[in-house]
Short mmCIF file of C-alpha atoms in Angstrom, two decimals:
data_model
loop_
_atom_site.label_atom_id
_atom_site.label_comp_id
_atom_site.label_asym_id
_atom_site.label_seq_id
_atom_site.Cartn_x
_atom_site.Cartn_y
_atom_site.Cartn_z
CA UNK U 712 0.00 0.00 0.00
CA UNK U 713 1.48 3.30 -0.93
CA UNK U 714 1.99 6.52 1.92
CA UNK U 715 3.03 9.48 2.08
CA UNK U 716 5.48 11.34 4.12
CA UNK U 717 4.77 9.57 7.35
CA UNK U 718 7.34 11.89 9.56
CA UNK U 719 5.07 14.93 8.64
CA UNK U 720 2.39 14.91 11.27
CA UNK U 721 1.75 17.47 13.84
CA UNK U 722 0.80 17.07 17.31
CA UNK U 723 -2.80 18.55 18.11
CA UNK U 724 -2.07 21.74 19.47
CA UNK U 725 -4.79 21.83 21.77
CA UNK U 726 -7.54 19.56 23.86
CA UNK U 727 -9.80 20.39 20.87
CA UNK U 728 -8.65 19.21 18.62
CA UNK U 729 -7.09 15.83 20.45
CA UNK U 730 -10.99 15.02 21.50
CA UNK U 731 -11.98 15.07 17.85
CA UNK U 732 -9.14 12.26 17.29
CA UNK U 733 -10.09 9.05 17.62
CA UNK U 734 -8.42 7.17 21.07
CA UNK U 735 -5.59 4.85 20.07
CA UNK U 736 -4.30 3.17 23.59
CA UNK U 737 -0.41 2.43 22.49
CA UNK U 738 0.87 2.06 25.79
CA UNK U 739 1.97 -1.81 25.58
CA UNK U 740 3.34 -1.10 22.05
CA UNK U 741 5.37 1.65 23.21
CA UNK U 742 6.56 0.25 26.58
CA UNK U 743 8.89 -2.03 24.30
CA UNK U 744 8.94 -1.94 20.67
CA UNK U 745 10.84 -5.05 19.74
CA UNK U 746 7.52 -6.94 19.93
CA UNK U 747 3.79 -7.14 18.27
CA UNK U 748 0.98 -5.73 20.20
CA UNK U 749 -2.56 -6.23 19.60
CA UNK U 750 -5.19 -2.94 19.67
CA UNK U 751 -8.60 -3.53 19.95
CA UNK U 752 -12.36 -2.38 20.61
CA UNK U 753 -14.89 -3.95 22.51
CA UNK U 754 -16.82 -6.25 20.75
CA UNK U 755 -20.47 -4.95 20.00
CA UNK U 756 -22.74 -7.15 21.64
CA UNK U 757 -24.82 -6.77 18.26
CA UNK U 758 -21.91 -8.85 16.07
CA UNK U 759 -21.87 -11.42 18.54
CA UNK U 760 -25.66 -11.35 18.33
CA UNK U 761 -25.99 -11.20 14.23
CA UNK U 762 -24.11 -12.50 11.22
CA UNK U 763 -21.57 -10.21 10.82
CA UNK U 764 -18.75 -9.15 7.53
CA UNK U 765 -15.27 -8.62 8.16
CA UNK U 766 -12.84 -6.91 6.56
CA UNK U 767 -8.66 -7.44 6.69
CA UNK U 768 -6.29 -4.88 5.25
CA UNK U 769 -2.73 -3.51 6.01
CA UNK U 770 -0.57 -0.63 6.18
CA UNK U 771 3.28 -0.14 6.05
CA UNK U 772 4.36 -3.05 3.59
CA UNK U 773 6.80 -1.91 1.92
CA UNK U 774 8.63 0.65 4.04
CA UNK U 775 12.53 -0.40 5.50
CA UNK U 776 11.36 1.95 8.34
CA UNK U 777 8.86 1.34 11.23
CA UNK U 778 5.80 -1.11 11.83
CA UNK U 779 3.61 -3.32 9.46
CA UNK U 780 0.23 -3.23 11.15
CA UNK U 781 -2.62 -5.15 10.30
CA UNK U 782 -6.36 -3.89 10.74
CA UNK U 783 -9.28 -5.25 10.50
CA UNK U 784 -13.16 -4.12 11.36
CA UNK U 785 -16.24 -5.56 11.43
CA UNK U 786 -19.97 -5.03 11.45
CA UNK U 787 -23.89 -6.97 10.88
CA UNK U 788 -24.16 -7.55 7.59
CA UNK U 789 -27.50 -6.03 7.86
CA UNK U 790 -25.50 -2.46 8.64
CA UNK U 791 -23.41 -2.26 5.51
CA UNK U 792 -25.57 0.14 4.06
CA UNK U 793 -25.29 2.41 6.82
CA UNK U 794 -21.26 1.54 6.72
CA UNK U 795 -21.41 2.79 3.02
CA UNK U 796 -22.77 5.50 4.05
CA UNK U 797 -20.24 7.06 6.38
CA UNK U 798 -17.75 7.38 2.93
CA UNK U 799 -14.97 5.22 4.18
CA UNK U 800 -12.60 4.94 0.95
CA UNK U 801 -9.30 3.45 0.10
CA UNK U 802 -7.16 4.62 2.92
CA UNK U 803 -4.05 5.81 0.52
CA UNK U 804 -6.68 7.76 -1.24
CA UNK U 805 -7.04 9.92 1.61
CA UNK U 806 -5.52 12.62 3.59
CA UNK U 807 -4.28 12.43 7.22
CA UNK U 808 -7.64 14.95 8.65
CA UNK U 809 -9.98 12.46 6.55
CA UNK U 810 -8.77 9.32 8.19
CA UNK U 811 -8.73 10.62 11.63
CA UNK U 812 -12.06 11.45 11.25
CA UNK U 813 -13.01 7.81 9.91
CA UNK U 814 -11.31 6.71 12.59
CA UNK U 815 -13.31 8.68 14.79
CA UNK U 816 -16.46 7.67 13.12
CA UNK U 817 -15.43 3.96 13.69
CA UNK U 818 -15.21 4.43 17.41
CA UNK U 819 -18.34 6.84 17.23
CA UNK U 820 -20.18 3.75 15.67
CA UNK U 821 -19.00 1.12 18.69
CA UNK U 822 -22.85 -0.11 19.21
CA UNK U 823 -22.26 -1.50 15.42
CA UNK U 824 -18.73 -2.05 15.10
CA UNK U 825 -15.63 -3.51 16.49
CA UNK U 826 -11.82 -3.39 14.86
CA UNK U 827 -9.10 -5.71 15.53
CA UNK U 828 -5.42 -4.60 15.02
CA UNK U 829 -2.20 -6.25 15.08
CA UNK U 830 0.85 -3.62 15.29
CA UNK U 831 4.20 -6.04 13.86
CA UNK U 832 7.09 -4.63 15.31
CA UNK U 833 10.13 -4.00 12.62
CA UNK U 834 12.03 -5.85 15.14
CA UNK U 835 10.35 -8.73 14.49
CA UNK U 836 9.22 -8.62 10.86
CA UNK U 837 13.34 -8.47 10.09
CA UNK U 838 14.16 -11.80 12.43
CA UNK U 839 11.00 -13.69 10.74
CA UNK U 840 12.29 -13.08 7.10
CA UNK U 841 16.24 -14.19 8.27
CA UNK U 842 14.93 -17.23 9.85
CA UNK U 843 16.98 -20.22 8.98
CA UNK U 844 13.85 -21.74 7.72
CA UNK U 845 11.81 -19.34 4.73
CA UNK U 846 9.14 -17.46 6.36
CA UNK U 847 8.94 -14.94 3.83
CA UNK U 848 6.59 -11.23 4.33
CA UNK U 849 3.98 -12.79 2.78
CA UNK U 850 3.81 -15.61 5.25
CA UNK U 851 4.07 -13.51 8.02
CA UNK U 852 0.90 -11.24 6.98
CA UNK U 853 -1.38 -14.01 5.98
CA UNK U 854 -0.35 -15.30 9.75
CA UNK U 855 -1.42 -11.92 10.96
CA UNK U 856 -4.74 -11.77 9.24
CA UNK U 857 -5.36 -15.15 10.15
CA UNK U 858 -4.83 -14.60 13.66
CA UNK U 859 -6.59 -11.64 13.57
CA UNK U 860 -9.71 -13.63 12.54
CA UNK U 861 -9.32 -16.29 14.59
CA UNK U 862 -9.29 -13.84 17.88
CA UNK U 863 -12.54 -12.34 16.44
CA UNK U 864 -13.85 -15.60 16.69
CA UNK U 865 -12.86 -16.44 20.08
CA UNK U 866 -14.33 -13.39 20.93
CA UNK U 867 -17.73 -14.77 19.75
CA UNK U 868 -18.01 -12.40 16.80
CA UNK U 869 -20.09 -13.84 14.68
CA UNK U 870 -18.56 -13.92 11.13
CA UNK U 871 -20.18 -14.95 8.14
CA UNK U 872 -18.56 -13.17 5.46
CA UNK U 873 -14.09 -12.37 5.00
CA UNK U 874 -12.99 -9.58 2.38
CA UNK U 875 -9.46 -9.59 2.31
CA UNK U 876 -6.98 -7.42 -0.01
CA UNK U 877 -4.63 -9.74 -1.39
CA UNK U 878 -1.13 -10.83 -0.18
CA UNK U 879 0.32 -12.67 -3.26
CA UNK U 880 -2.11 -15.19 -5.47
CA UNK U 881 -5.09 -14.36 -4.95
CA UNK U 882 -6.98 -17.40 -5.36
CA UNK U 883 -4.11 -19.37 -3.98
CA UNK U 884 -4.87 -17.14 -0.73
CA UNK U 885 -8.32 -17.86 -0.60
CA UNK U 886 -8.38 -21.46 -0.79
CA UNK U 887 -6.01 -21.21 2.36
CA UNK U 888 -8.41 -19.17 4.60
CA UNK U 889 -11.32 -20.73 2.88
CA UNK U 890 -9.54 -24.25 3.99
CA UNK U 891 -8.80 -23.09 7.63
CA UNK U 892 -12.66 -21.81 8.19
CA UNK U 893 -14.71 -23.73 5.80
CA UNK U 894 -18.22 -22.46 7.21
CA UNK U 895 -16.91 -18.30 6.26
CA UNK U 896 -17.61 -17.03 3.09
CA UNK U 897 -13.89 -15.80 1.85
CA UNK U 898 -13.73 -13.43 -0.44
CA UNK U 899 -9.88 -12.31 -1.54
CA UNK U 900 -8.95 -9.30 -3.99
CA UNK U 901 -6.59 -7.10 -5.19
CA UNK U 902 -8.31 -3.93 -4.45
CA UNK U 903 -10.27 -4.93 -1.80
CA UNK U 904 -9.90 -1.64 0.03
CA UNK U 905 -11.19 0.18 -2.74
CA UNK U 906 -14.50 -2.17 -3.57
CA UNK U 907 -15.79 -3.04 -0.05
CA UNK U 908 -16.59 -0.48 2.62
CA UNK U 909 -15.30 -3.13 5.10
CA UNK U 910 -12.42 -3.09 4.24
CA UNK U 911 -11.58 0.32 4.00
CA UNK U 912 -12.47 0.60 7.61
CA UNK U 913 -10.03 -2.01 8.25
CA UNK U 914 -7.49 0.07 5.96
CA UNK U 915 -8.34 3.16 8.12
CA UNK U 916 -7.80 0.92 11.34
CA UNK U 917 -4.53 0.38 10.17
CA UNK U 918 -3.61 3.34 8.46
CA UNK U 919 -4.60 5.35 11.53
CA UNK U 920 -2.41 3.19 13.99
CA UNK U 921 0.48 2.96 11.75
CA UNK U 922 0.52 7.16 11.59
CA UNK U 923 0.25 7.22 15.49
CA UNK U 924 3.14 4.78 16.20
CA UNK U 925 5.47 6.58 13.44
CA UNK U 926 4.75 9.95 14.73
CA UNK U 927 5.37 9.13 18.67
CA UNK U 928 8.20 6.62 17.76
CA UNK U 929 10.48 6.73 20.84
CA UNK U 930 14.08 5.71 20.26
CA UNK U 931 15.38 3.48 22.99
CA UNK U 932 18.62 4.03 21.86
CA UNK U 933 18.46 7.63 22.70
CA UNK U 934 21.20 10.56 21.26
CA UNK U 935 22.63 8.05 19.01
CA UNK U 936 19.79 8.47 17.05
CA UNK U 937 21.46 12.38 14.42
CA UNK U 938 17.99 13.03 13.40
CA UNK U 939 14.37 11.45 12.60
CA UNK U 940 14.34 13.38 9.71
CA UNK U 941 13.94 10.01 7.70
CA UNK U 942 11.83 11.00 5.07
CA UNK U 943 8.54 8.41 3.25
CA UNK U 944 10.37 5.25 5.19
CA UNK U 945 10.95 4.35 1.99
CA UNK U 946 13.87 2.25 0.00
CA UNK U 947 13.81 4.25 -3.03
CA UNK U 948 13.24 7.36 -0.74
CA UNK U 949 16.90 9.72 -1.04
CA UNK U 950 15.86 11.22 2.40
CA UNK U 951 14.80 7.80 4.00
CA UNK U 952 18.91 6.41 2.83
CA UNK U 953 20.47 9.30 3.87
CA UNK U 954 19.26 8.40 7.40
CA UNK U 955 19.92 5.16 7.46
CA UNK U 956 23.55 6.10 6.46
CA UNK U 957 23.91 8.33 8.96
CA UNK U 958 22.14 6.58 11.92
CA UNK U 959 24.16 2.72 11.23
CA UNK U 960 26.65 2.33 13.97
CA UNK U 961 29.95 0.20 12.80
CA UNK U 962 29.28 -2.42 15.50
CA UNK U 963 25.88 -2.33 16.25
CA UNK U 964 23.77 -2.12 13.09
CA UNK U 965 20.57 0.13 13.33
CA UNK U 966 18.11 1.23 15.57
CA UNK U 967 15.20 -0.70 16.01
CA UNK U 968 12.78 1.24 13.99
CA UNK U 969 14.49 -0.38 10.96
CA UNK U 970 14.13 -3.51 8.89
CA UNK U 971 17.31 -4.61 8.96
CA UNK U 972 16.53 -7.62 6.39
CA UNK U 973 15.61 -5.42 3.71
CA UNK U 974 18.29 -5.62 1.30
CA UNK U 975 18.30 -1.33 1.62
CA UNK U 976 19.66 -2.02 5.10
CA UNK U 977 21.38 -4.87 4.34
CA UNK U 978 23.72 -3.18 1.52
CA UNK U 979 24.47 0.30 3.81
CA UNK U 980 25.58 -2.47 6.77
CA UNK U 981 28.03 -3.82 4.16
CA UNK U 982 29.58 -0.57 3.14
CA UNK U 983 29.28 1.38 6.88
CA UNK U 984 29.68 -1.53 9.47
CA UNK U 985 32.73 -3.37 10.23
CA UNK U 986 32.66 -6.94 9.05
CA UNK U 987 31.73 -9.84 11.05
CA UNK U 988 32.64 -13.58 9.87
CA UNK U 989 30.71 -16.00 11.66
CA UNK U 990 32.01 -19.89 12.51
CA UNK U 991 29.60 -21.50 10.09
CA UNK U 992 31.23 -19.32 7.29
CA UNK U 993 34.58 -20.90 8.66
CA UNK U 994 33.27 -24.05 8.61
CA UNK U 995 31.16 -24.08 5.10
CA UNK U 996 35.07 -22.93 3.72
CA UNK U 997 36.65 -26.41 5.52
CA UNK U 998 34.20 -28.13 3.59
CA UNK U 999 34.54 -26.66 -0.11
CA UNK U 1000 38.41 -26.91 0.65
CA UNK U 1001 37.54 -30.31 1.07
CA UNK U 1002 36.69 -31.24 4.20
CA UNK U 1003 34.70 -34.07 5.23
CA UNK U 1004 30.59 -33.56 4.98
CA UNK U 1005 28.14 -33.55 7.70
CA UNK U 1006 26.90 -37.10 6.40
CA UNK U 1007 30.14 -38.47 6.15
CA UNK U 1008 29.72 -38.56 10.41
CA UNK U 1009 26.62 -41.28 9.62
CA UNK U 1010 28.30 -43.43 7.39
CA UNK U 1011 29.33 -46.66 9.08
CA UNK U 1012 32.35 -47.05 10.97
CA UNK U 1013 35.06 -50.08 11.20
CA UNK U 1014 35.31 -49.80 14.76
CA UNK U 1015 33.61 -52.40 16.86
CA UNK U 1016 30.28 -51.45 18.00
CA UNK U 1017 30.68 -53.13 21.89
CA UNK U 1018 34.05 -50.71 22.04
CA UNK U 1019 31.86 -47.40 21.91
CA UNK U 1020 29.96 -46.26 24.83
CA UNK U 1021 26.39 -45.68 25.22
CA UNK U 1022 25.16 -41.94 25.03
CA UNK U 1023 24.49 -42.78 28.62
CA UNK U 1024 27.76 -43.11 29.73
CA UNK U 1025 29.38 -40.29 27.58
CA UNK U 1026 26.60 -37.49 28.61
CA UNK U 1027 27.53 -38.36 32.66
CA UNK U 1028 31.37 -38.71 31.89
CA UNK U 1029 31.12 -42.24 33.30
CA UNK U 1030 34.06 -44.54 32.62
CA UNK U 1031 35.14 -47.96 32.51
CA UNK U 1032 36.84 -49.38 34.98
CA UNK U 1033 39.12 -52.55 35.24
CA UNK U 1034 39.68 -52.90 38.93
CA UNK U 1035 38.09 -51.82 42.46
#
């Protein structure tokens, strides 16, 4: 999803115009960073009482900077002409004021609906995709919107129908949800935000959330950090290198408001940091110098079996003894 400038909003300036923002409670997020926090409303008693649609959208994909969060929102299914009619749109097509006050409207509307939000740290969205097994960004959002759902559910909101916008293959999406909840009508889109009202609301959700955690960002690691004058968040941003460049200690890496396993990162840690070399590099070198493999230690031995001891005996450093 595209943004603009996200370093560019303004504090309220006064209790006016804070009460006509919608109440975001970031306390857990903010208390430590490095981990996902969950934001949500109360859950209407009327969408645990009636069939209800939910919507799943994100915000913050693509940037090397900051949070992906998650939203979602929900409503009766017999509302959603009344949710059309309170003009939520394609979050990106909006400006900050508008989506504050859809935001607003959201929690104004709390009799008929409920939102769910997961805020993904960049802490951890950068350790998932260097995992030593894949787990790729698209893996860890469709585990994010799936989790999302399935807390809805535990929550006893009644879901009948899923519009989600797209995280790779569309169809090949679907059939996963529609495989994990079989009795939910799944519908997944490229666009979704844009076609159903539902899911702009969960765009807003998310949009909303990801502004307010940008803007109050607090850097743990305190007047090492020259500036935050970092720019979209963007890779392809000038403004959003230049900061990384001058904010990437030689020993250790970034602060954690970066995705350090986007290749962006990745590339200025090459050229600024000093070089570490790791003893699996050492040992992957032994081996294409010609070094025995790792299966070469389960091939069969000539030794005789009753000479080695059991794992027993080896993990208490027991020996053998001859004579008392």
């Amino acid at each position: 999803m595209e943004e603009s400038q996200e370093n560019g909003m303004e504090s309220p300036e006064s209790i006016e115009d804070q009460e006509k923002m919608a109440q975001i409670d970031l306390t857990e997020f903010e208390k430590n960073s490095s981990f996902n926090t969950f934001v949500e409303s109360t859950i209407p008693q009327i969408c645990k009482d009636e069939p209800c649609c939910f919507g799943i959208d994100e915000a913050g994909r693509g940037p090397v900077l900051g949070p992906m969060v998650y939203g979602t929102s929900f409503c009766p299914v017999s509302w959603k002409k009344e949710l059309g009619e309170l003009g939520f749109a394609d979050s990106k097509t909006l400006n900050e004021e508008q989506r504050e006050a859809l935001m607003k409207k959201i929690q104004d509307s709390s009799d008929k609906m409920g939102y769910k939000i997961e805020i993904l740290s960049p802490n951890y969205i950068a350790n998932s995709m260097l995992r030593r097994t894949k787990y790729s960004l698209n893996a860890v959002s469709m585990d994010s919107a799936i989790g999302l759902l399935r807390r809805a559910l535990a929550d006893g909101v009644m879901v009948k129908e899923v519009f989600v916008d797209t995280v790779g293959d569309a169809n090949k999406y679907q059939a996963k949800l529609q495989a994990l909840f079989p009795d939910i009508e799944i519908t997944v889109t490229p666009k979704a935000d844009a076609k159903f009202p539902i899911v702009s609301a969960a765009s807003i959700c998310a949009k909303v959330t990801r502004d307010r955690v940008i803007h109050g960002w607090a850097f743990i690691e305190g007047s090492v950090v020259k500036s935050d004058n970092y720019g979209s968040g963007y890779p392809s941003d000038p403004s959003t290198k230049k900061w990384l460049v001058d904010n990437v200690d030689p020993v250790f890496g970034f602060p954690q408001f970066v995705r350090f396993s986007w290749s962006t990162a990745a590339l200025i840690l090459d050229d600024h940091a000093f070089p570490v070399q790791w003893e699996d590099d050492d040992e992957e070198d032994e081996v294409a110098k010609g070094s025995a493999s790792l299966l070469s230690f389960f091939a069969p031995k000539k030794a005789d079996p009753r000479e080695k001891k059991h794992q027993f005996f080896n993990e208490r450093n027991l020996t053998q003894v001859t004579t008392l």
